[in-house]
Amino acid sequence: MATDIVSWIAVGMILATSATILISRDWRVPLGALAVQYIAAFWLVTRHLPFVMGSAKLITGWMVVAALGMTRLGLTSTEESADETSLLSGRWFRATLIGIVALVSIGATSRIETSIPGLGLQVIAGSLILIGAGVIHLGVTSDVLRVTLGLLTMLTGFEILYAAVESSILVAGLLALTNLGLGIVGSYLMIAGSIPLETEEDV
């Protein structure tokens, strides 16, 4: 019973952090929310996987957050992109979208549990919220950092759901490498996008 209560708290954390990542304007806040999101995902993953494998997921996620944060902090450009400046005006729209995702996830959770018993209502709800929030994030932003956060959010939801079906160490390792790869690619694209194009000079 206590485990179920903590799992529902983790689902609430997932919903709160997903909304924060989607709505927040400052880039530091979504990164902090993503770090907290990995803690909630760690708890749900350990419902079906050993503690060590869940810890690997948590550590990998924090490494990705650290890499993205250090890269963004090192950029000298202070200009906000069009996506950033328009984020505040669309805040209520994004909040509505995440509310729709939560309602759809709640409605689909019991149906999926009936079709595939043994997954756990909390695991299904948390994974559906993450996948839906990630898809919405990818649809409303073009900023490199936020697109990377959306992909990581969606992948985390898939990992939670997949962990309840398959407990292979190899698959868990490949998913961890995928997370690291997304973090590295996102960091590279942020750096590449901040470098102005140089014009060739005649010698």
PDB file of C-alpha atoms in Angstrom, residues 14-23 37 91-106 128-137 140 153:
ATOM      1  CA  ILE A  14       5.871  13.523 -13.526  1.00  0.00           C
ATOM      2  CA  LEU A  15       2.804  15.587 -14.369  1.00  0.00           C
ATOM      3  CA  ALA A  16       4.151  18.641 -12.545  1.00  0.00           C
ATOM      4  CA  THR A  17       7.620  18.435 -14.099  1.00  0.00           C
ATOM      5  CA  SER A  18       6.203  17.814 -17.583  1.00  0.00           C
ATOM      6  CA  ALA A  19       4.026  20.917 -17.249  1.00  0.00           C
ATOM      7  CA  THR A  20       7.005  22.911 -15.968  1.00  0.00           C
ATOM      8  CA  ILE A  21       9.195  21.864 -18.888  1.00  0.00           C
ATOM      9  CA  LEU A  22       6.455  22.790 -21.330  1.00  0.00           C
ATOM     10  CA  ILE A  23       5.421  26.107 -19.785  1.00  0.00           C
ATOM     11  CA  GLN A  37      11.477  13.931 -13.473  1.00  0.00           C
ATOM     12  CA  ARG A  91       1.517  29.660 -21.661  1.00  0.00           C
ATOM     13  CA  TRP A  92      -2.199  29.093 -21.107  1.00  0.00           C
ATOM     14  CA  PHE A  93      -2.465  27.190 -24.365  1.00  0.00           C
ATOM     15  CA  ARG A  94       0.351  24.881 -23.313  1.00  0.00           C
ATOM     16  CA  ALA A  95      -1.192  24.406 -19.880  1.00  0.00           C
ATOM     17  CA  THR A  96      -4.423  23.388 -21.586  1.00  0.00           C
ATOM     18  CA  LEU A  97      -2.545  20.905 -23.750  1.00  0.00           C
ATOM     19  CA  ILE A  98      -0.849  19.256 -20.768  1.00  0.00           C
ATOM     20  CA  GLY A  99      -4.244  19.093 -19.046  1.00  0.00           C
ATOM     21  CA  ILE A 100      -5.678  17.269 -22.053  1.00  0.00           C
ATOM     22  CA  VAL A 101      -2.748  14.849 -21.957  1.00  0.00           C
ATOM     23  CA  ALA A 102      -3.407  14.159 -18.270  1.00  0.00           C
ATOM     24  CA  LEU A 103      -7.112  13.494 -18.876  1.00  0.00           C
ATOM     25  CA  VAL A 104      -6.427  11.202 -21.837  1.00  0.00           C
ATOM     26  CA  SER A 105      -3.775   9.334 -19.859  1.00  0.00           C
ATOM     27  CA  ILE A 106      -6.131   8.803 -16.929  1.00  0.00           C
ATOM     28  CA  LEU A 128       1.510   7.929 -20.964  1.00  0.00           C
ATOM     29  CA  ILE A 129       1.857  11.399 -19.442  1.00  0.00           C
ATOM     30  CA  LEU A 130       5.535  11.545 -20.377  1.00  0.00           C
ATOM     31  CA  ILE A 131       4.984  10.317 -23.917  1.00  0.00           C
ATOM     32  CA  GLY A 132       2.089  12.730 -24.474  1.00  0.00           C
ATOM     33  CA  ALA A 133       3.972  15.674 -22.971  1.00  0.00           C
ATOM     34  CA  GLY A 134       7.009  14.878 -25.114  1.00  0.00           C
ATOM     35  CA  VAL A 135       4.943  14.761 -28.294  1.00  0.00           C
ATOM     36  CA  ILE A 136       3.258  18.081 -27.457  1.00  0.00           C
ATOM     37  CA  HIS A 137       6.619  19.660 -26.696  1.00  0.00           C
ATOM     38  CA  VAL A 140       5.064  23.567 -30.208  1.00  0.00           C
ATOM     39  CA  THR A 153      10.776  13.224 -21.954  1.00  0.00           C
TER      40      THR A 153
END
